[in-house]
mmCIF file of C-alpha atoms in Angstrom:
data_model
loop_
_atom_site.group_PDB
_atom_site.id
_atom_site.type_symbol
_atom_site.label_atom_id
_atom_site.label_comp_id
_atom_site.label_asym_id
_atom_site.label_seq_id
_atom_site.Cartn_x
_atom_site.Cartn_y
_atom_site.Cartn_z
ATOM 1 C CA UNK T 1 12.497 -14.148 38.918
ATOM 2 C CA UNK T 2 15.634 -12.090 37.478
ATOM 3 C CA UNK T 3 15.073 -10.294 34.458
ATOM 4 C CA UNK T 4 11.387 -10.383 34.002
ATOM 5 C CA UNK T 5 10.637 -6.992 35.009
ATOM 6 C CA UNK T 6 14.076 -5.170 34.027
ATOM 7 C CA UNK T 7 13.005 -2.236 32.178
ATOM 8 C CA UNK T 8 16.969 -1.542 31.453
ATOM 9 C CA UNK T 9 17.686 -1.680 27.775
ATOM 10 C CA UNK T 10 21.150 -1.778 25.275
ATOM 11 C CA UNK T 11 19.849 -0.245 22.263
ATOM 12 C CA UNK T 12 16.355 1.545 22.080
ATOM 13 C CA UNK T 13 13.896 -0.956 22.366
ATOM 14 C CA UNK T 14 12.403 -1.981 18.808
ATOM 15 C CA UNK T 15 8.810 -1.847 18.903
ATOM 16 C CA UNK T 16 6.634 -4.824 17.890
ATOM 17 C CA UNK T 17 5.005 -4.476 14.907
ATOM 18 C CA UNK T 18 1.152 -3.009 15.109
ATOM 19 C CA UNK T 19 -0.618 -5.865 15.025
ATOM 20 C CA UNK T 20 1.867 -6.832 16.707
ATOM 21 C CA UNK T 21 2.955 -9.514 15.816
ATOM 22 C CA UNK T 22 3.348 -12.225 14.784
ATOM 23 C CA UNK T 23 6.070 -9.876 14.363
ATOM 24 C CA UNK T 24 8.671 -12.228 14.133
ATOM 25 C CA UNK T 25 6.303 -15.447 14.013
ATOM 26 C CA UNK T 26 3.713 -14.977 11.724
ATOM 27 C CA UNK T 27 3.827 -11.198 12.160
ATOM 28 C CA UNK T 28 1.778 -8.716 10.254
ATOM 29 C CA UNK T 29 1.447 -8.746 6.754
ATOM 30 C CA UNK T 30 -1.196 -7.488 4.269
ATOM 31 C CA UNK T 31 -2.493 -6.158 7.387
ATOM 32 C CA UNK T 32 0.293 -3.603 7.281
ATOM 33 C CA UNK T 33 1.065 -3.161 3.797
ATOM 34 C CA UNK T 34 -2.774 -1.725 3.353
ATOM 35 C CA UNK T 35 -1.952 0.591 6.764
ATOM 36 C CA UNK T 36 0.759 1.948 5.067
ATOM 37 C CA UNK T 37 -1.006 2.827 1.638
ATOM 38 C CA UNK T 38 -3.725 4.501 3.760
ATOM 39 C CA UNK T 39 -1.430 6.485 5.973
ATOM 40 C CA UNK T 40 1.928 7.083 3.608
ATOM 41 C CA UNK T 41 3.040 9.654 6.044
ATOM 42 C CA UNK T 42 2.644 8.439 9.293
ATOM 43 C CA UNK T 43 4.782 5.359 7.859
ATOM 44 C CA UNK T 44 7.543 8.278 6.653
ATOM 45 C CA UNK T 45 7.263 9.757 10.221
ATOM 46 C CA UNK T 46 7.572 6.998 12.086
ATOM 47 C CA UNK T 47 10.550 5.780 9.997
ATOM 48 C CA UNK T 48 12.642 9.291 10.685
ATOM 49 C CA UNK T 49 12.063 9.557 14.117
ATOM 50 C CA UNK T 50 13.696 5.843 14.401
ATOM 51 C CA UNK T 51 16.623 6.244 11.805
ATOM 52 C CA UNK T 52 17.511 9.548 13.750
ATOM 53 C CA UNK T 53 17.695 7.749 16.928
ATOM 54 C CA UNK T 54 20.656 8.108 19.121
ATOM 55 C CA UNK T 55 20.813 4.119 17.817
ATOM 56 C CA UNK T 56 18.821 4.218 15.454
ATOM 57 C CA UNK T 57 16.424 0.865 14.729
ATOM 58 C CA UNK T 58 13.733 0.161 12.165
ATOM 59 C CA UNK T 59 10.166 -1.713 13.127
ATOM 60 C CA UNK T 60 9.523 -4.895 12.236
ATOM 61 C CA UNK T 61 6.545 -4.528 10.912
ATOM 62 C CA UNK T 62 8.956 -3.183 7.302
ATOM 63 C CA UNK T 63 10.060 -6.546 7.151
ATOM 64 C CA UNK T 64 6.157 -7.285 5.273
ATOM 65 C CA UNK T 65 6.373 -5.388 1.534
ATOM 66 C CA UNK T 66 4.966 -8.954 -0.721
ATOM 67 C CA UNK T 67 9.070 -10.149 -0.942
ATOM 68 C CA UNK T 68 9.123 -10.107 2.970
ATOM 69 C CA UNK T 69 6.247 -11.973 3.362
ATOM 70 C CA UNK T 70 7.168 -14.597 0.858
ATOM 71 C CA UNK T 71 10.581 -14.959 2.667
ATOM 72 C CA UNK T 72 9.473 -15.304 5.948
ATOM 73 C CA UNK T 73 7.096 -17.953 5.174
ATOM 74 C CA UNK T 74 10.269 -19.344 3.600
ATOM 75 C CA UNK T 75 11.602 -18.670 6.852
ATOM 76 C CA UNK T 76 8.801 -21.358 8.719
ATOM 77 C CA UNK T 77 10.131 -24.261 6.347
ATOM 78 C CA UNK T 78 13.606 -24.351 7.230
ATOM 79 C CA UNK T 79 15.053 -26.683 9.799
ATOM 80 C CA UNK T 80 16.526 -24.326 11.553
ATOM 81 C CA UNK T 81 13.600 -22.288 12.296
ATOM 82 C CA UNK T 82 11.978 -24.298 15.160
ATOM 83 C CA UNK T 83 9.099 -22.043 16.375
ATOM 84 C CA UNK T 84 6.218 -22.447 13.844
ATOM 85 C CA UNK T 85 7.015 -26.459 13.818
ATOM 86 C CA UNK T 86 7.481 -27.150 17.411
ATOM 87 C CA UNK T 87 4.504 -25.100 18.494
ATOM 88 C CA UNK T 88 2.322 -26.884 15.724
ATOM 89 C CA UNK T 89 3.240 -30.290 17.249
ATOM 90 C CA UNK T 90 1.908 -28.803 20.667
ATOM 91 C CA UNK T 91 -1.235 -27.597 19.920
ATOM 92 C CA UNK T 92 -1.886 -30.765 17.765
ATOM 93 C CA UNK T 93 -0.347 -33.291 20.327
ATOM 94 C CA UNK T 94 -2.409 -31.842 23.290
ATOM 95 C CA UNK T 95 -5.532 -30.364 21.844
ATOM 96 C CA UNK T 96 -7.850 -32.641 23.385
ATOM 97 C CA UNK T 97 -6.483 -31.833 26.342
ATOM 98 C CA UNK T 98 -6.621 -27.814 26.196
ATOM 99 C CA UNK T 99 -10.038 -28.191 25.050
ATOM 100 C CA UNK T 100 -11.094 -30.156 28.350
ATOM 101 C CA UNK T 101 -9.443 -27.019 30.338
ATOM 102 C CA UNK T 102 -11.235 -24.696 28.436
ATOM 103 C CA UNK T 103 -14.521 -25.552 28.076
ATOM 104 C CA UNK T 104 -17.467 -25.989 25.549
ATOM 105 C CA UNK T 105 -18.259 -23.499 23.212
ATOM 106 C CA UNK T 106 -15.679 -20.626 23.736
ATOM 107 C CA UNK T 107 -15.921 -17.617 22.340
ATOM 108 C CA UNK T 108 -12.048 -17.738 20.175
ATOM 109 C CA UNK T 109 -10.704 -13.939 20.196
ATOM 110 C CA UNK T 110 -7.774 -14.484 18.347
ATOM 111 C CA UNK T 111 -5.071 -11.716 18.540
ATOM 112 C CA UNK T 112 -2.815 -10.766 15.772
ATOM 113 C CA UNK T 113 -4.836 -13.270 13.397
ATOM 114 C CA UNK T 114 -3.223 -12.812 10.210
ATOM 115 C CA UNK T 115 -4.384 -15.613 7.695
ATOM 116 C CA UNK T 116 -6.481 -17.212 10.746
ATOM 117 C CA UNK T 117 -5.078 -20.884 10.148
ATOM 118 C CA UNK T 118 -3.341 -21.545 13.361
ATOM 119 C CA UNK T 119 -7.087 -20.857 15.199
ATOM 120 C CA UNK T 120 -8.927 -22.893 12.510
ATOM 121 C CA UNK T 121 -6.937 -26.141 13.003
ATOM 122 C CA UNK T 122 -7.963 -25.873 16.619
ATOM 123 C CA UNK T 123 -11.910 -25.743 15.535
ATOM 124 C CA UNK T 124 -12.755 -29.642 15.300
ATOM 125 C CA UNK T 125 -11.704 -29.817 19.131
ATOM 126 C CA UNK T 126 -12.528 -26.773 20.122
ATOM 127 C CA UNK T 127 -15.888 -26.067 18.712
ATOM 128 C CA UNK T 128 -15.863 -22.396 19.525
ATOM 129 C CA UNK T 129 -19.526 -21.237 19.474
ATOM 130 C CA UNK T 130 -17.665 -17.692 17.734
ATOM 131 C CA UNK T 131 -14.969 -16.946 16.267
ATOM 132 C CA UNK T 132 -13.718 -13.307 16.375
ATOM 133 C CA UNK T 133 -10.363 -12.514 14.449
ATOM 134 C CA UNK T 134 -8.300 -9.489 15.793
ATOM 135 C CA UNK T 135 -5.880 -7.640 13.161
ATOM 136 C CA UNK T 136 -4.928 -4.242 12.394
ATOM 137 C CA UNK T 137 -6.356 -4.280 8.997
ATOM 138 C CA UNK T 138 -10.465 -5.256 9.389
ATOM 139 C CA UNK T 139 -10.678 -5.527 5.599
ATOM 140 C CA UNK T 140 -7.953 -7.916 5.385
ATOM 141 C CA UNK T 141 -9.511 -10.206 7.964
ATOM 142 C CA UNK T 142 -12.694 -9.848 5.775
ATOM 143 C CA UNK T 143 -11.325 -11.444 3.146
ATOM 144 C CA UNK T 144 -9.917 -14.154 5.127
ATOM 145 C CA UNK T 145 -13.237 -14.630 7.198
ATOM 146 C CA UNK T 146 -15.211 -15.184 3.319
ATOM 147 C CA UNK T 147 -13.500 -18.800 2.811
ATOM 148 C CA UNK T 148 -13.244 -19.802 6.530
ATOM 149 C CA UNK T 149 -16.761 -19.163 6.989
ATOM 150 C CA UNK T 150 -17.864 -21.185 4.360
ATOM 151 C CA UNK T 151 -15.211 -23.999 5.715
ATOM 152 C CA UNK T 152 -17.110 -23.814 8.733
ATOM 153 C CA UNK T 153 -20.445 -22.454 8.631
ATOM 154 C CA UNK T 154 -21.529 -23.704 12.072
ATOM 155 C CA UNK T 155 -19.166 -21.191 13.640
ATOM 156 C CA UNK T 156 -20.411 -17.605 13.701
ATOM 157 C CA UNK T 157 -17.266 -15.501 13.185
ATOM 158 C CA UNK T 158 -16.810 -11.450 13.199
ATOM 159 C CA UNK T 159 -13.836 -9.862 12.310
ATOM 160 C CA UNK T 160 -12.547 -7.209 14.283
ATOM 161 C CA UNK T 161 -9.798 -3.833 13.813
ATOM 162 C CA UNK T 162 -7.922 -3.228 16.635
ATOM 163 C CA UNK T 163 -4.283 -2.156 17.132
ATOM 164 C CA UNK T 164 -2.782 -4.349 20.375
ATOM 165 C CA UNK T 165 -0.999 -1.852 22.144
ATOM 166 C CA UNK T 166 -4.497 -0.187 23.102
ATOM 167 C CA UNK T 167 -7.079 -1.294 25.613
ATOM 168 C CA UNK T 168 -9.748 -3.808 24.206
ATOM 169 C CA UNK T 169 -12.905 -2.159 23.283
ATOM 170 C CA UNK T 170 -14.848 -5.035 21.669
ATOM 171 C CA UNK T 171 -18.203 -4.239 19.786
ATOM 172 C CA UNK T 172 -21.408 -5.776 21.907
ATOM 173 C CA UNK T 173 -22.026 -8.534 19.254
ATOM 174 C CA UNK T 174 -18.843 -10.308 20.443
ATOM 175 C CA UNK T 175 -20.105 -12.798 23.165
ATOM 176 C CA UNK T 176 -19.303 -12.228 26.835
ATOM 177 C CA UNK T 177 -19.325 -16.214 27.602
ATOM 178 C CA UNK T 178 -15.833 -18.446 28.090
ATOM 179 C CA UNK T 179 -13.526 -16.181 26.347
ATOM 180 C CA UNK T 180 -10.651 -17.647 25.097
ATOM 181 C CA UNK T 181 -7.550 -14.991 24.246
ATOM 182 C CA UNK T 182 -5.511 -16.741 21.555
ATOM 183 C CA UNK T 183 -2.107 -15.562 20.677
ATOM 184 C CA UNK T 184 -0.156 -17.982 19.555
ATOM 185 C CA UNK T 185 3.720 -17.652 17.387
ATOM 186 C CA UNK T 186 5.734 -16.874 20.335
ATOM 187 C CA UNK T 187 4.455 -13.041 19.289
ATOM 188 C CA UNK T 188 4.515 -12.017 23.335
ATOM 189 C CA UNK T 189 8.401 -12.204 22.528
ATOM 190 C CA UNK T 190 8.663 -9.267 20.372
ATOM 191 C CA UNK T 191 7.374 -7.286 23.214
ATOM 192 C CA UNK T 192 9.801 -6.314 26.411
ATOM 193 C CA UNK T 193 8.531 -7.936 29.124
ATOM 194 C CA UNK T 194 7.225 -4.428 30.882
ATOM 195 C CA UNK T 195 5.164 -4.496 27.577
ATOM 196 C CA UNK T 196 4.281 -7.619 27.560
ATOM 197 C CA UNK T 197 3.144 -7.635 30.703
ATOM 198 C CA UNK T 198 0.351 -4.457 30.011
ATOM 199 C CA UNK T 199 -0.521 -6.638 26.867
ATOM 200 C CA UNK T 200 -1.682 -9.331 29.350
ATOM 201 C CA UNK T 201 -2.986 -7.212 31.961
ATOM 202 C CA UNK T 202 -4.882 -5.563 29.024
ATOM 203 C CA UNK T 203 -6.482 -9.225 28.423
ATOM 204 C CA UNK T 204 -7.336 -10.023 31.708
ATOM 205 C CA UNK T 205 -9.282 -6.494 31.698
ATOM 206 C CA UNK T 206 -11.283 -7.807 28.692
ATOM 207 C CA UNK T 207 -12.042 -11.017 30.474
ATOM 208 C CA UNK T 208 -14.394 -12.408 32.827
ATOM 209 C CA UNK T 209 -13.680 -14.642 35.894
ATOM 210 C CA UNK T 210 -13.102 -17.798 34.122
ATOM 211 C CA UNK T 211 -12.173 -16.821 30.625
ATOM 212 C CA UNK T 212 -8.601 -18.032 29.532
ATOM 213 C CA UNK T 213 -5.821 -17.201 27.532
ATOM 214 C CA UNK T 214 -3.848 -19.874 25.294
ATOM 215 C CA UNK T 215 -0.309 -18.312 24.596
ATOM 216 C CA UNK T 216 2.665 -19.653 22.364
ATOM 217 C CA UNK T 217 5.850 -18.514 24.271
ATOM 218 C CA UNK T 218 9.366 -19.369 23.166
ATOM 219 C CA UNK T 219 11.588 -20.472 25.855
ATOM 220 C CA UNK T 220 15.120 -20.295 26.411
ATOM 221 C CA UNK T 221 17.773 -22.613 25.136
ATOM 222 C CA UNK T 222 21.670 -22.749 23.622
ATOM 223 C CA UNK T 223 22.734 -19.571 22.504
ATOM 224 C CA UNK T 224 23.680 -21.854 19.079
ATOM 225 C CA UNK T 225 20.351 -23.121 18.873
ATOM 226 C CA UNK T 226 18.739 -19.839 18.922
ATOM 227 C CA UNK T 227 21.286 -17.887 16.695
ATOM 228 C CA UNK T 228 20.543 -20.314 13.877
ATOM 229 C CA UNK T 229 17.097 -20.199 13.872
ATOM 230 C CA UNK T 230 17.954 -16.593 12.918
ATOM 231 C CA UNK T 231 20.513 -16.803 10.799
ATOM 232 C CA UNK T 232 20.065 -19.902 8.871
ATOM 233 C CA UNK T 233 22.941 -21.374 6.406
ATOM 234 C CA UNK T 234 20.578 -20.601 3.404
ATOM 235 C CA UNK T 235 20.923 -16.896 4.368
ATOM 236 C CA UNK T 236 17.201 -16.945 3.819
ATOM 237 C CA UNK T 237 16.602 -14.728 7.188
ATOM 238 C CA UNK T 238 19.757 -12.494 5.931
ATOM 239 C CA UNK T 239 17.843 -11.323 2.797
ATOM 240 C CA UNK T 240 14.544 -10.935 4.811
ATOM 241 C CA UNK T 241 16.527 -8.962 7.264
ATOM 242 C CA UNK T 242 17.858 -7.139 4.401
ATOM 243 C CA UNK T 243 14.708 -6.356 2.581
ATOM 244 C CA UNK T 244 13.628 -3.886 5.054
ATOM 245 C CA UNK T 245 15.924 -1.494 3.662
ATOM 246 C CA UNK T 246 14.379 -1.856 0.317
ATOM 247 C CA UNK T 247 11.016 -1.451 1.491
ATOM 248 C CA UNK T 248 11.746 1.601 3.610
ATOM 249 C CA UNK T 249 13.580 3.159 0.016
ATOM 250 C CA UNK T 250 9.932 2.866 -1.171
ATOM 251 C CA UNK T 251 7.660 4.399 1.854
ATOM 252 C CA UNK T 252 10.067 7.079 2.753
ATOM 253 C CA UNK T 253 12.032 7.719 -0.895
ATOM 254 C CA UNK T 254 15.611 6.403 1.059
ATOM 255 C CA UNK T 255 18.300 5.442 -1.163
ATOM 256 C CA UNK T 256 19.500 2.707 1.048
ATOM 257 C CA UNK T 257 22.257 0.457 -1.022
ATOM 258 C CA UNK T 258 21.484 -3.268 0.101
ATOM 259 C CA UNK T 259 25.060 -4.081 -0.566
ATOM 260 C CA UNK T 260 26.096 -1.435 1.876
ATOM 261 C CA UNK T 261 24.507 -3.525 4.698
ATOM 262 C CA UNK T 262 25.205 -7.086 6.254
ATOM 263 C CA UNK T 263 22.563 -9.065 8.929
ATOM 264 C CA UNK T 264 23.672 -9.493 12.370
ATOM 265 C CA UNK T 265 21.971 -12.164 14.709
ATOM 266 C CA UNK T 266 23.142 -12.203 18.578
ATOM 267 C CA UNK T 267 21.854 -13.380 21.555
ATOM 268 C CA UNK T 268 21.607 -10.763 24.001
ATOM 269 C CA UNK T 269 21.961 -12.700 27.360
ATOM 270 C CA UNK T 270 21.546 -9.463 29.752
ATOM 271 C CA UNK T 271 17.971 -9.437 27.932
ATOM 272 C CA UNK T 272 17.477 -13.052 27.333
ATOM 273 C CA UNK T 273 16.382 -12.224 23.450
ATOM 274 C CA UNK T 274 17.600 -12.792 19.868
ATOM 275 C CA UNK T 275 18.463 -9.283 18.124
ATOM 276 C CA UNK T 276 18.394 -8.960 14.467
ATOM 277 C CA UNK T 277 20.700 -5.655 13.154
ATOM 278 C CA UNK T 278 21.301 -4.628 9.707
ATOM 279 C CA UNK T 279 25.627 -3.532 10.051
ATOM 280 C CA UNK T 280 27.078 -0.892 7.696
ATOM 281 C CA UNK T 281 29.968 -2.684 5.689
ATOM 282 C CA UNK T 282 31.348 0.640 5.154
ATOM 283 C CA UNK T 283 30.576 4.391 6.041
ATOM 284 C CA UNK T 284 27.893 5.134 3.948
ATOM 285 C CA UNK T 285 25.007 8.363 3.993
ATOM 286 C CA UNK T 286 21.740 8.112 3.671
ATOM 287 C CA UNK T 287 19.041 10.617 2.995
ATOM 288 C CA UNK T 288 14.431 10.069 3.008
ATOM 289 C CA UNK T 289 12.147 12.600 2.416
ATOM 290 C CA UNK T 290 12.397 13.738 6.021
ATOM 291 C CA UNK T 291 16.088 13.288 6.705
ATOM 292 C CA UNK T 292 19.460 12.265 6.263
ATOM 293 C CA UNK T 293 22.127 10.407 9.053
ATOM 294 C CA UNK T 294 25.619 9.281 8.175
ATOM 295 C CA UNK T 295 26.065 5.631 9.186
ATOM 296 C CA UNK T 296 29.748 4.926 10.132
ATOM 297 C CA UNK T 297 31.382 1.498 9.570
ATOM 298 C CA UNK T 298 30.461 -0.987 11.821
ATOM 299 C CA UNK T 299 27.236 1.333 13.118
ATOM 300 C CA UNK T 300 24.072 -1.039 13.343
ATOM 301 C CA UNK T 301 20.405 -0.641 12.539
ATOM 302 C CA UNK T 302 18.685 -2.614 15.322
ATOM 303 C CA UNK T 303 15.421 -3.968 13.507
ATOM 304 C CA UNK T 304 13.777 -7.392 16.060
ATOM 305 C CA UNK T 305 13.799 -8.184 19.297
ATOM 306 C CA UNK T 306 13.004 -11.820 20.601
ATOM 307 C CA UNK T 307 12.779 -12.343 23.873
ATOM 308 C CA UNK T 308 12.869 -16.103 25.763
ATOM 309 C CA UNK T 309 11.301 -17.019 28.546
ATOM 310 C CA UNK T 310 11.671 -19.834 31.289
ATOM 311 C CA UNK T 311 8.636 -21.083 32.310
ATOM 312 C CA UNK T 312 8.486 -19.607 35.745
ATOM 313 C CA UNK T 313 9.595 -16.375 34.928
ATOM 314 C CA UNK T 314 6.327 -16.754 31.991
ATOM 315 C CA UNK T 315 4.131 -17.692 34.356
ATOM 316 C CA UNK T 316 5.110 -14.574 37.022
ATOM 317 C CA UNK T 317 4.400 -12.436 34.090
ATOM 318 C CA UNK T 318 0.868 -14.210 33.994
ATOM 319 C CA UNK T 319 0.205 -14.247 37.488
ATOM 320 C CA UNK T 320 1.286 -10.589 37.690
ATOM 321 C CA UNK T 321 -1.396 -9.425 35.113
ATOM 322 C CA UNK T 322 -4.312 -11.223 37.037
ATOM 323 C CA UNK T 323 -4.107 -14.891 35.793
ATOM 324 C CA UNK T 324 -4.261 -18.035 37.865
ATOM 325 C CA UNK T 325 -4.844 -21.592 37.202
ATOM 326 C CA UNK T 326 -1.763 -21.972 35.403
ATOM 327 C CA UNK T 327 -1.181 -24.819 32.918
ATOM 328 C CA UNK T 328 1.832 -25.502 30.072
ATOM 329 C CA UNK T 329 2.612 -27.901 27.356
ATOM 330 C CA UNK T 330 5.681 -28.675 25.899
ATOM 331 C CA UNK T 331 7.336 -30.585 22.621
ATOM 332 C CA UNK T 332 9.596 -32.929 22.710
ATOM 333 C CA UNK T 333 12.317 -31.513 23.119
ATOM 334 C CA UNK T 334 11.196 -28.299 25.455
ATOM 335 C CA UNK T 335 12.137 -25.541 22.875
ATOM 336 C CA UNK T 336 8.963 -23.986 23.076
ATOM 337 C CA UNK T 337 5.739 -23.905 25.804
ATOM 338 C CA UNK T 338 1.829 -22.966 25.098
ATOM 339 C CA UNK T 339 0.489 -21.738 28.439
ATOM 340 C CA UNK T 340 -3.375 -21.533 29.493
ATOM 341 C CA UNK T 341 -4.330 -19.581 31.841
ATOM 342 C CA UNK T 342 -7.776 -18.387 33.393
ATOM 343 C CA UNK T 343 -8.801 -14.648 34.467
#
């Protein structure tokens, strides 16, 4: 299919956050704030090499300091921003059904986990014999696991530190029996497809025959359509976008000026994916402990990636990691598609 494989790129591909991801969708958030406190200057090292870029980009996974998590959850509520709502409706509309396909009692490894509450509203039909969160930040899943667990006590649950761009190297007490790989927000999007690709060929080494993965995958649509969901009215995603800056001021002392910065949302159609820059207004200098780059007027900080899939060109990338046995729901109006696939 053409462009699933294209490893060509315009700017320097920005890297998906470490969880990763919910990136955009529910990306990392407390996870990666405590990450940062614990490892100050692997943040500030990370952040130079990518401001001194040839085009120099920022991760997403700055947008989540506390104000960037409050916005983006801002973000979920608007109208404009389809992807939490839409895939809600799915896994709600068709639950029943993706718990025939997978079976009784899976073992729920849920990737990226975050708060946990798009896996728990799949437990009454599900009835996963355990639940295993997967985050970045172990502690922070901890937490989360203390009221879930009492919410459902019949579930055993253990949470579980891992960063997603490594091979899976689960600890012996996390059951071996109907695996179910759960990674849901349209998260696979903030990868490129060559790395999204090794993500699922990275589940399907951690699987049995006959374990699954259920995957929320954004599909492709008017260019309009997807440009507002990223850069609503409100300008709601603008200051989110924006806040980066302020948050990078604090883990790398910058002295980026918010006002000397404006958001940019474009669809990329050579990549099929939604950029989000941050465009000087004006040339403007900025220094970190670690650096300093003159920005020129007009010169962009490329800080998310989205890529958008057609279903066949989703399902190749499934097939190609190992995966057969292919099934996908849609909404209503086929913005968005959760796949299940076995191993």
């Amino acid at each position: 299919m053409p462009g699933v494989l294209s490893s060509q790129s315009s700017p320097p591909e920005v890297r998906p956050a470490t969880r990763p991801a919910s990136v955009r969708p529910d990306r990392a958030r407390s996870a990666s704030r405590a990450e940062f406190a614990k490892h100050p200057d692997a943040a500030c090292a990370e952040i130079t090499a990518s401001l001194t870029a040839p085009r120099a980009w920022l991760s997403p996974k700055f947008f989540y300091d506390g104000l960037g998590s409050r916005l983006f959850d801002t973000i979920t509520a608007l109208p404009e921003y389809y992807p939490t709502r839409v895939e809600a409706e799915i896994l709600a509309t068709h639950q029943h059904d993706i718990a025939r396909r997978i079976g009784e009692r899976p073992v729920m490894i849920d990737l990226g986990a975050g708060n946990c509450q798009k896996a728990a509203r799949l437990f009454p039909a599900l009835r996963p014999a355990q639940y295993v969160p997967v985050d970045i930040s172990v502690e922070y899943l901890r937490d989360t696991l203390e009221g879930l667990q009492r919410q459902f006590p019949e579930i055993a649950m253990q949470a579980v530190g891992a960063d997603l761009s490594t091979p899976f190297d689960f600890p012996s007490t996390v059951g071996r029996d109907n695996r179910l790989f759960f990674y849901p927000g349209s998260s696979i999007g903030n990868f490129t497809p060559i790395e999204a690709l090794a993500l699922l060929q990275r589940i399907r080494a951690a699987s049995a025959r006959g374990d699954g993965v259920l995957i929320g995958v954004d599909l492709l649509k008017s260019v309009e359509t997807l440009e507002d969901a990223y850069d609503d009215p409100l300008g709601v995603t603008a200051a989110f976008n924006l806040n980066i800056l302020r948050h990078v001021n604090r883990l790398a002392g910058a002295d980026f000026e918010v006002g000397d910065w404006q958001h940019i949302a474009l669809f990329n159609a050579a990549h099929n994916r939604i950029e989000m820059h941050l465009q000087a207004r004006r040339d403007v200098t900025v220094t970190w402990s670690g650096g300093t780059r003159r920005f020129l007027h007009g010169e962009r900080i490329h800080t998310e990636s989205s890529y958008k899939y057609r279903d066949e060109d989703f399902a190749l990338l499934l097939e190609q990691a190992g995966f057969d046995d292919i099934c996908v729901w849609h909404d209503r109006q086929d913005a968005f598609a959760v796949f299940h696939a076995r191993g």
